[in-house]
Amino acid sequence: GQSLEQPSEVTAVEGAIVQINCTYQTSGFYGLSWYQQHDGGAPTFLSYNALDGLEETGRFSSFLSRSDSYGYLLLQELQMKDSASYFCAVRVGGGSYIPTFGRGTSLIVHP
Amino acid sequence: DGGITQSPKYLFRKEGQNVTLSCEQNLNHDAMYWYRQDPGQGLRLIYYSQIVNDFQKGDIAEGYSVSREKKESFPLTVTSAQKNPTAFYLCASSKIGEANEKLFFGSGTQLSVL
């Protein structure tokens, strides 16, 4: 089976930079995704890494190291609206995408 | 606008009752999924389907059933065999073959037991 580990909670102040880590154990790894979910809402896709390195999308960046089975989501210039849960998810298997999610990290942004 | 719609938003189940959660998508996606979310537990896969008339069990399928008679629809039935059904249920869809195969989620159904 697969397992993913991420911190349960991270706190930061507005304007700061925060990094949310994700380590995974899985077979047939294809890629790592990140999703954001505001309280009571639907998760929304943020990013996907299939290759090693950093992917940047505006204030959000995501990093992957396949050799270390590790990735992170980097949020810059934090805003109050970034307070949400963030989930990493692995894609496993060939030909079909069977998504497995971590337990999520609750990000609390203080003024 | 294309999207994925879940209904109802809130649902109450009596003891011994089966209830069905609706999920419809007009994104022309091949794959559809049902997840259960409990506080602090993340998203756990109940069932998924990659083609009409075919579906597979996920990690926590016991006490649930699904059907996929149309590409657009993937209803989930929570049966009386599911002894702890109170949770937030999320339906998702994806287009098989895309590089990132991102999931699109519905807004969820909160199921509670009376």
PDB file of C-alpha atoms in Angstrom:
ATOM      1  CA  GLY A   1       0.000   0.000   0.000  1.00  0.00           C
ATOM      2  CA  GLN A   2       0.858   3.645   0.139  1.00  0.00           C
ATOM      3  CA  SER A   3       1.426   6.045   3.021  1.00  0.00           C
ATOM      4  CA  LEU A   4       1.965   9.780   3.133  1.00  0.00           C
ATOM      5  CA  GLU A   5       3.134  11.876   6.053  1.00  0.00           C
ATOM      6  CA  GLN A   6       2.587  15.603   6.441  1.00  0.00           C
ATOM      7  CA  PRO A   7       2.442  17.844   9.520  1.00  0.00           C
ATOM      8  CA  SER A   8      -1.001  18.222  11.032  1.00  0.00           C
ATOM      9  CA  GLU A   9      -0.756  21.969  11.563  1.00  0.00           C
ATOM     10  CA  VAL A  10       1.424  24.908  10.576  1.00  0.00           C
ATOM     11  CA  THR A  11       1.024  28.504  11.702  1.00  0.00           C
ATOM     12  CA  ALA A  12       2.506  31.661  10.178  1.00  0.00           C
ATOM     13  CA  VAL A  13       1.904  35.393   9.931  1.00  0.00           C
ATOM     14  CA  GLU A  14       0.697  37.409   6.981  1.00  0.00           C
ATOM     15  CA  GLY A  15       3.422  38.192   4.482  1.00  0.00           C
ATOM     16  CA  ALA A  16       5.639  35.329   5.607  1.00  0.00           C
ATOM     17  CA  ILE A  17       6.800  32.222   3.715  1.00  0.00           C
ATOM     18  CA  VAL A  18       5.739  28.758   4.832  1.00  0.00           C
ATOM     19  CA  GLN A  19       6.752  25.279   3.682  1.00  0.00           C
ATOM     20  CA  ILE A  20       4.525  22.210   4.060  1.00  0.00           C
ATOM     21  CA  ASN A  21       6.399  18.940   3.754  1.00  0.00           C
ATOM     22  CA  CYS A  22       5.177  15.594   2.497  1.00  0.00           C
ATOM     23  CA  THR A  23       7.013  12.288   2.624  1.00  0.00           C
ATOM     24  CA  TYR A  24       5.615   9.216   0.971  1.00  0.00           C
ATOM     25  CA  GLN A  25       6.118   5.487   0.763  1.00  0.00           C
ATOM     26  CA  THR A  26       4.617   3.867  -2.273  1.00  0.00           C
ATOM     27  CA  SER A  27       5.311   1.547  -5.150  1.00  0.00           C
ATOM     28  CA  GLY A  28       4.888   2.568  -8.768  1.00  0.00           C
ATOM     29  CA  PHE A  29       5.169   6.277  -8.019  1.00  0.00           C
ATOM     30  CA  TYR A  30       4.245   8.592 -10.889  1.00  0.00           C
ATOM     31  CA  GLY A  31       3.761  12.010  -9.368  1.00  0.00           C
ATOM     32  CA  LEU A  32       2.863  14.175  -6.379  1.00  0.00           C
ATOM     33  CA  SER A  33      -0.066  16.587  -6.321  1.00  0.00           C
ATOM     34  CA  TRP A  34      -1.154  19.275  -3.900  1.00  0.00           C
ATOM     35  CA  TYR A  35      -4.715  20.354  -3.117  1.00  0.00           C
ATOM     36  CA  GLN A  36      -6.143  23.190  -1.052  1.00  0.00           C
ATOM     37  CA  GLN A  37      -9.373  22.890   0.911  1.00  0.00           C
ATOM     38  CA  HIS A  38     -11.079  25.691   2.786  1.00  0.00           C
ATOM     39  CA  ASP A  39     -13.212  24.681   5.741  1.00  0.00           C
ATOM     40  CA  GLY A  40     -16.378  22.917   4.563  1.00  0.00           C
ATOM     41  CA  GLY A  41     -15.472  23.359   0.906  1.00  0.00           C
ATOM     42  CA  ALA A  42     -14.258  21.293  -1.997  1.00  0.00           C
ATOM     43  CA  PRO A  43     -10.557  20.549  -2.452  1.00  0.00           C
ATOM     44  CA  THR A  44      -9.036  22.387  -5.388  1.00  0.00           C
ATOM     45  CA  PHE A  45      -5.959  21.389  -7.355  1.00  0.00           C
ATOM     46  CA  LEU A  46      -2.815  23.464  -6.818  1.00  0.00           C
ATOM     47  CA  SER A  47       0.111  21.705  -8.472  1.00  0.00           C
ATOM     48  CA  TYR A  48       1.611  18.480  -9.772  1.00  0.00           C
ATOM     49  CA  ASN A  49       5.219  17.287  -9.887  1.00  0.00           C
ATOM     50  CA  ALA A  50       6.276  14.241 -11.836  1.00  0.00           C
ATOM     51  CA  LEU A  51       9.966  15.134 -12.149  1.00  0.00           C
ATOM     52  CA  ASP A  52      12.511  16.317  -9.604  1.00  0.00           C
ATOM     53  CA  GLY A  53      12.698  20.031  -9.063  1.00  0.00           C
ATOM     54  CA  LEU A  54      10.646  23.094  -8.358  1.00  0.00           C
ATOM     55  CA  GLU A  55       7.416  24.107 -10.113  1.00  0.00           C
ATOM     56  CA  GLU A  56       6.285  27.681  -9.592  1.00  0.00           C
ATOM     57  CA  THR A  57       2.748  28.992  -9.981  1.00  0.00           C
ATOM     58  CA  GLY A  58       2.404  32.526  -8.708  1.00  0.00           C
ATOM     59  CA  ARG A  59       2.819  32.660  -4.937  1.00  0.00           C
ATOM     60  CA  PHE A  60       2.790  28.862  -4.692  1.00  0.00           C
ATOM     61  CA  SER A  61       5.658  26.548  -5.572  1.00  0.00           C
ATOM     62  CA  SER A  62       5.960  22.796  -5.270  1.00  0.00           C
ATOM     63  CA  PHE A  63       9.103  20.698  -5.070  1.00  0.00           C
ATOM     64  CA  LEU A  64       9.768  17.017  -5.572  1.00  0.00           C
ATOM     65  CA  SER A  65      12.731  14.762  -4.862  1.00  0.00           C
ATOM     66  CA  ARG A  66      11.965  11.266  -6.118  1.00  0.00           C
ATOM     67  CA  SER A  67      15.167   9.818  -4.648  1.00  0.00           C
ATOM     68  CA  ASP A  68      14.176  11.057  -1.184  1.00  0.00           C
ATOM     69  CA  SER A  69      10.437  10.284  -1.595  1.00  0.00           C
ATOM     70  CA  TYR A  70       9.823  13.818  -0.463  1.00  0.00           C
ATOM     71  CA  GLY A  71       8.081  16.912  -1.628  1.00  0.00           C
ATOM     72  CA  TYR A  72       6.932  20.243  -0.294  1.00  0.00           C
ATOM     73  CA  LEU A  73       4.557  23.061  -1.008  1.00  0.00           C
ATOM     74  CA  LEU A  74       5.943  26.564  -0.564  1.00  0.00           C
ATOM     75  CA  LEU A  75       3.581  29.460  -0.026  1.00  0.00           C
ATOM     76  CA  GLN A  76       5.002  32.974  -0.279  1.00  0.00           C
ATOM     77  CA  GLU A  77       3.594  36.361   0.697  1.00  0.00           C
ATOM     78  CA  LEU A  78       1.024  34.663   2.879  1.00  0.00           C
ATOM     79  CA  GLN A  79      -2.464  36.113   2.964  1.00  0.00           C
ATOM     80  CA  MET A  80      -5.290  35.501   5.418  1.00  0.00           C
ATOM     81  CA  LYS A  81      -7.218  33.716   2.661  1.00  0.00           C
ATOM     82  CA  ASP A  82      -4.453  31.090   2.519  1.00  0.00           C
ATOM     83  CA  SER A  83      -5.724  29.704   5.836  1.00  0.00           C
ATOM     84  CA  ALA A  84      -6.931  26.269   4.746  1.00  0.00           C
ATOM     85  CA  SER A  85      -6.010  22.604   4.738  1.00  0.00           C
ATOM     86  CA  TYR A  86      -3.410  21.424   2.263  1.00  0.00           C
ATOM     87  CA  PHE A  87      -3.232  17.820   1.078  1.00  0.00           C
ATOM     88  CA  CYS A  88      -0.504  16.029  -0.779  1.00  0.00           C
ATOM     89  CA  ALA A  89      -1.561  13.129  -2.978  1.00  0.00           C
ATOM     90  CA  VAL A  90       0.426  10.507  -4.846  1.00  0.00           C
ATOM     91  CA  ARG A  91      -0.355   9.021  -8.200  1.00  0.00           C
ATOM     92  CA  VAL A  92       0.446   5.334  -8.337  1.00  0.00           C
ATOM     93  CA  GLY A  93       0.059   2.572 -10.861  1.00  0.00           C
ATOM     94  CA  GLY A  94       0.412   2.543 -14.598  1.00  0.00           C
ATOM     95  CA  GLY A  95      -2.283   3.658 -17.008  1.00  0.00           C
ATOM     96  CA  SER A  96      -4.757   4.570 -14.328  1.00  0.00           C
ATOM     97  CA  TYR A  97      -4.663   7.184 -11.672  1.00  0.00           C
ATOM     98  CA  ILE A  98      -5.532   5.912  -8.227  1.00  0.00           C
ATOM     99  CA  PRO A  99      -5.104   8.942  -5.997  1.00  0.00           C
ATOM    100  CA  THR A 100      -4.048   8.469  -2.400  1.00  0.00           C
ATOM    101  CA  PHE A 101      -4.156  11.478  -0.083  1.00  0.00           C
ATOM    102  CA  GLY A 102      -2.245  12.431   3.023  1.00  0.00           C
ATOM    103  CA  ARG A 103      -4.119  13.470   6.159  1.00  0.00           C
ATOM    104  CA  GLY A 104      -3.721  17.126   5.388  1.00  0.00           C
ATOM    105  CA  THR A 105      -1.969  20.086   6.981  1.00  0.00           C
ATOM    106  CA  SER A 106      -4.037  22.846   8.532  1.00  0.00           C
ATOM    107  CA  LEU A 107      -2.394  26.196   7.773  1.00  0.00           C
ATOM    108  CA  ILE A 108      -3.347  29.046  10.085  1.00  0.00           C
ATOM    109  CA  VAL A 109      -2.308  32.514   8.986  1.00  0.00           C
ATOM    110  CA  HIS A 110      -2.290  35.206  11.676  1.00  0.00           C
ATOM    111  CA  PRO A 111      -2.455  38.949  11.002  1.00  0.00           C
TER     112      PRO A 111
ATOM    113  CA  ASP B   1     -20.173  26.106 -17.035  1.00  0.00           C
ATOM    114  CA  GLY B   2     -18.684  22.630 -16.689  1.00  0.00           C
ATOM    115  CA  GLY B   3     -18.412  21.142 -13.271  1.00  0.00           C
ATOM    116  CA  ILE B   4     -19.272  18.438 -10.837  1.00  0.00           C
ATOM    117  CA  THR B   5     -22.435  18.607  -8.756  1.00  0.00           C
ATOM    118  CA  GLN B   6     -23.215  16.782  -5.573  1.00  0.00           C
ATOM    119  CA  SER B   7     -26.591  16.661  -3.867  1.00  0.00           C
ATOM    120  CA  PRO B   8     -27.922  17.032  -1.321  1.00  0.00           C
ATOM    121  CA  LYS B   9     -25.564  19.262   0.635  1.00  0.00           C
ATOM    122  CA  TYR B  10     -26.862  17.864   3.952  1.00  0.00           C
ATOM    123  CA  LEU B  11     -28.417  14.445   4.504  1.00  0.00           C
ATOM    124  CA  PHE B  12     -29.705  12.687   7.575  1.00  0.00           C
ATOM    125  CA  ARG B  13     -29.964   8.950   7.907  1.00  0.00           C
ATOM    126  CA  LYS B  14     -32.134   7.002  10.310  1.00  0.00           C
ATOM    127  CA  GLU B  15     -30.987   3.740  11.837  1.00  0.00           C
ATOM    128  CA  GLY B  16     -31.262   0.851   9.375  1.00  0.00           C
ATOM    129  CA  GLN B  17     -31.885   3.110   6.399  1.00  0.00           C
ATOM    130  CA  ASN B  18     -30.065   3.201   3.081  1.00  0.00           C
ATOM    131  CA  VAL B  19     -29.375   6.620   1.614  1.00  0.00           C
ATOM    132  CA  THR B  20     -28.070   7.633  -1.795  1.00  0.00           C
ATOM    133  CA  LEU B  21     -25.763  10.545  -2.550  1.00  0.00           C
ATOM    134  CA  SER B  22     -25.872  11.988  -6.019  1.00  0.00           C
ATOM    135  CA  CYS B  23     -22.863  12.968  -8.127  1.00  0.00           C
ATOM    136  CA  GLU B  24     -23.129  14.340 -11.671  1.00  0.00           C
ATOM    137  CA  GLN B  25     -20.421  15.789 -13.917  1.00  0.00           C
ATOM    138  CA  ASN B  26     -20.566  17.482 -17.307  1.00  0.00           C
ATOM    139  CA  LEU B  27     -16.811  17.636 -17.839  1.00  0.00           C
ATOM    140  CA  ASN B  28     -16.792  14.541 -20.059  1.00  0.00           C
ATOM    141  CA  HIS B  29     -14.378  12.921 -17.620  1.00  0.00           C
ATOM    142  CA  ASP B  30     -13.787   9.200 -17.771  1.00  0.00           C
ATOM    143  CA  ALA B  31     -12.955   8.555 -14.133  1.00  0.00           C
ATOM    144  CA  MET B  32     -15.060   9.280 -11.073  1.00  0.00           C
ATOM    145  CA  TYR B  33     -14.310   8.753  -7.398  1.00  0.00           C
ATOM    146  CA  TRP B  34     -15.958   8.812  -3.986  1.00  0.00           C
ATOM    147  CA  TYR B  35     -14.008   9.893  -0.931  1.00  0.00           C
ATOM    148  CA  ARG B  36     -14.950   9.999   2.705  1.00  0.00           C
ATOM    149  CA  GLN B  37     -13.506  12.747   4.893  1.00  0.00           C
ATOM    150  CA  ASP B  38     -13.467  12.588   8.679  1.00  0.00           C
ATOM    151  CA  PRO B  39     -11.854  15.266  10.840  1.00  0.00           C
ATOM    152  CA  GLY B  40      -8.107  14.698  10.958  1.00  0.00           C
ATOM    153  CA  GLN B  41      -8.332  11.680   8.659  1.00  0.00           C
ATOM    154  CA  GLY B  42      -7.799  13.237   5.275  1.00  0.00           C
ATOM    155  CA  LEU B  43      -9.570  11.788   2.242  1.00  0.00           C
ATOM    156  CA  ARG B  44     -10.119   8.052   2.061  1.00  0.00           C
ATOM    157  CA  LEU B  45     -11.136   6.359  -1.164  1.00  0.00           C
ATOM    158  CA  ILE B  46     -14.423   4.453  -1.093  1.00  0.00           C
ATOM    159  CA  TYR B  47     -14.994   3.484  -4.740  1.00  0.00           C
ATOM    160  CA  TYR B  48     -13.799   4.577  -8.148  1.00  0.00           C
ATOM    161  CA  SER B  49     -14.846   4.015 -11.720  1.00  0.00           C
ATOM    162  CA  GLN B  50     -12.848   4.532 -14.900  1.00  0.00           C
ATOM    163  CA  ILE B  51     -15.461   3.420 -17.403  1.00  0.00           C
ATOM    164  CA  VAL B  52     -19.208   3.018 -17.616  1.00  0.00           C
ATOM    165  CA  ASN B  53     -20.564  -0.170 -16.042  1.00  0.00           C
ATOM    166  CA  ASP B  54     -17.319  -0.855 -14.215  1.00  0.00           C
ATOM    167  CA  PHE B  55     -16.113   0.211 -10.783  1.00  0.00           C
ATOM    168  CA  GLN B  56     -13.544  -0.844  -8.217  1.00  0.00           C
ATOM    169  CA  LYS B  57     -13.407  -0.875  -4.440  1.00  0.00           C
ATOM    170  CA  GLY B  58     -11.179   1.594  -2.674  1.00  0.00           C
ATOM    171  CA  ASP B  59      -9.714   1.359   0.799  1.00  0.00           C
ATOM    172  CA  ILE B  60     -12.984   1.589   2.761  1.00  0.00           C
ATOM    173  CA  ALA B  61     -15.719   0.125   0.527  1.00  0.00           C
ATOM    174  CA  GLU B  62     -17.482  -1.932   3.190  1.00  0.00           C
ATOM    175  CA  GLY B  63     -21.012  -0.686   3.798  1.00  0.00           C
ATOM    176  CA  TYR B  64     -21.157   1.281   0.534  1.00  0.00           C
ATOM    177  CA  SER B  65     -22.304   0.542  -2.993  1.00  0.00           C
ATOM    178  CA  VAL B  66     -22.086   2.435  -6.290  1.00  0.00           C
ATOM    179  CA  SER B  67     -23.257   2.242  -9.882  1.00  0.00           C
ATOM    180  CA  ARG B  68     -21.966   3.763 -13.120  1.00  0.00           C
ATOM    181  CA  GLU B  69     -24.729   3.409 -15.679  1.00  0.00           C
ATOM    182  CA  LYS B  70     -23.892   6.685 -17.393  1.00  0.00           C
ATOM    183  CA  LYS B  71     -20.579   8.458 -17.882  1.00  0.00           C
ATOM    184  CA  GLU B  72     -21.955  11.559 -16.199  1.00  0.00           C
ATOM    185  CA  SER B  73     -23.297   9.950 -13.042  1.00  0.00           C
ATOM    186  CA  PHE B  74     -21.780   8.028 -10.141  1.00  0.00           C
ATOM    187  CA  PRO B  75     -24.213   7.728  -7.219  1.00  0.00           C
ATOM    188  CA  LEU B  76     -23.092   6.375  -3.856  1.00  0.00           C
ATOM    189  CA  THR B  77     -25.405   4.400  -1.572  1.00  0.00           C
ATOM    190  CA  VAL B  78     -24.594   4.283   2.108  1.00  0.00           C
ATOM    191  CA  THR B  79     -26.173   1.080   3.320  1.00  0.00           C
ATOM    192  CA  SER B  80     -27.376   0.101   6.778  1.00  0.00           C
ATOM    193  CA  ALA B  81     -24.255  -2.084   7.011  1.00  0.00           C
ATOM    194  CA  GLN B  82     -22.154   1.070   7.380  1.00  0.00           C
ATOM    195  CA  LYS B  83     -22.266   1.504  11.143  1.00  0.00           C
ATOM    196  CA  ASN B  84     -20.473   4.827  11.331  1.00  0.00           C
ATOM    197  CA  PRO B  85     -21.669   6.803   8.319  1.00  0.00           C
ATOM    198  CA  THR B  86     -21.370  10.306   9.744  1.00  0.00           C
ATOM    199  CA  ALA B  87     -18.808  12.060   7.563  1.00  0.00           C
ATOM    200  CA  PHE B  88     -18.277  14.518   4.728  1.00  0.00           C
ATOM    201  CA  TYR B  89     -18.518  12.759   1.361  1.00  0.00           C
ATOM    202  CA  LEU B  90     -16.701  14.110  -1.663  1.00  0.00           C
ATOM    203  CA  CYS B  91     -17.153  13.074  -5.265  1.00  0.00           C
ATOM    204  CA  ALA B  92     -14.429  13.789  -7.809  1.00  0.00           C
ATOM    205  CA  SER B  93     -13.720  13.230 -11.476  1.00  0.00           C
ATOM    206  CA  SER B  94     -10.670  13.285 -13.711  1.00  0.00           C
ATOM    207  CA  LYS B  95      -9.720  12.911 -17.356  1.00  0.00           C
ATOM    208  CA  ILE B  96      -7.596   9.817 -17.803  1.00  0.00           C
ATOM    209  CA  GLY B  97      -4.450  10.437 -19.819  1.00  0.00           C
ATOM    210  CA  GLU B  98      -3.806  14.065 -18.864  1.00  0.00           C
ATOM    211  CA  ALA B  99      -0.266  14.719 -17.658  1.00  0.00           C
ATOM    212  CA  ASN B 100      -1.309  15.759 -14.186  1.00  0.00           C
ATOM    213  CA  GLU B 101      -4.695  13.984 -14.074  1.00  0.00           C
ATOM    214  CA  LYS B 102      -5.964  16.504 -11.595  1.00  0.00           C
ATOM    215  CA  LEU B 103      -9.139  15.786  -9.714  1.00  0.00           C
ATOM    216  CA  PHE B 104     -12.133  18.074  -9.851  1.00  0.00           C
ATOM    217  CA  PHE B 105     -14.223  17.859  -6.698  1.00  0.00           C
ATOM    218  CA  GLY B 106     -17.855  18.499  -5.974  1.00  0.00           C
ATOM    219  CA  SER B 107     -18.871  20.651  -3.021  1.00  0.00           C
ATOM    220  CA  GLY B 108     -19.586  17.628  -0.838  1.00  0.00           C
ATOM    221  CA  THR B 109     -22.432  16.075   1.131  1.00  0.00           C
ATOM    222  CA  GLN B 110     -22.454  16.093   4.919  1.00  0.00           C
ATOM    223  CA  LEU B 111     -24.162  12.922   6.123  1.00  0.00           C
ATOM    224  CA  SER B 112     -25.326  12.655   9.715  1.00  0.00           C
ATOM    225  CA  VAL B 113     -27.146   9.953  11.647  1.00  0.00           C
ATOM    226  CA  LEU B 114     -30.371  10.792  13.437  1.00  0.00           C
TER     227      LEU B 114
END
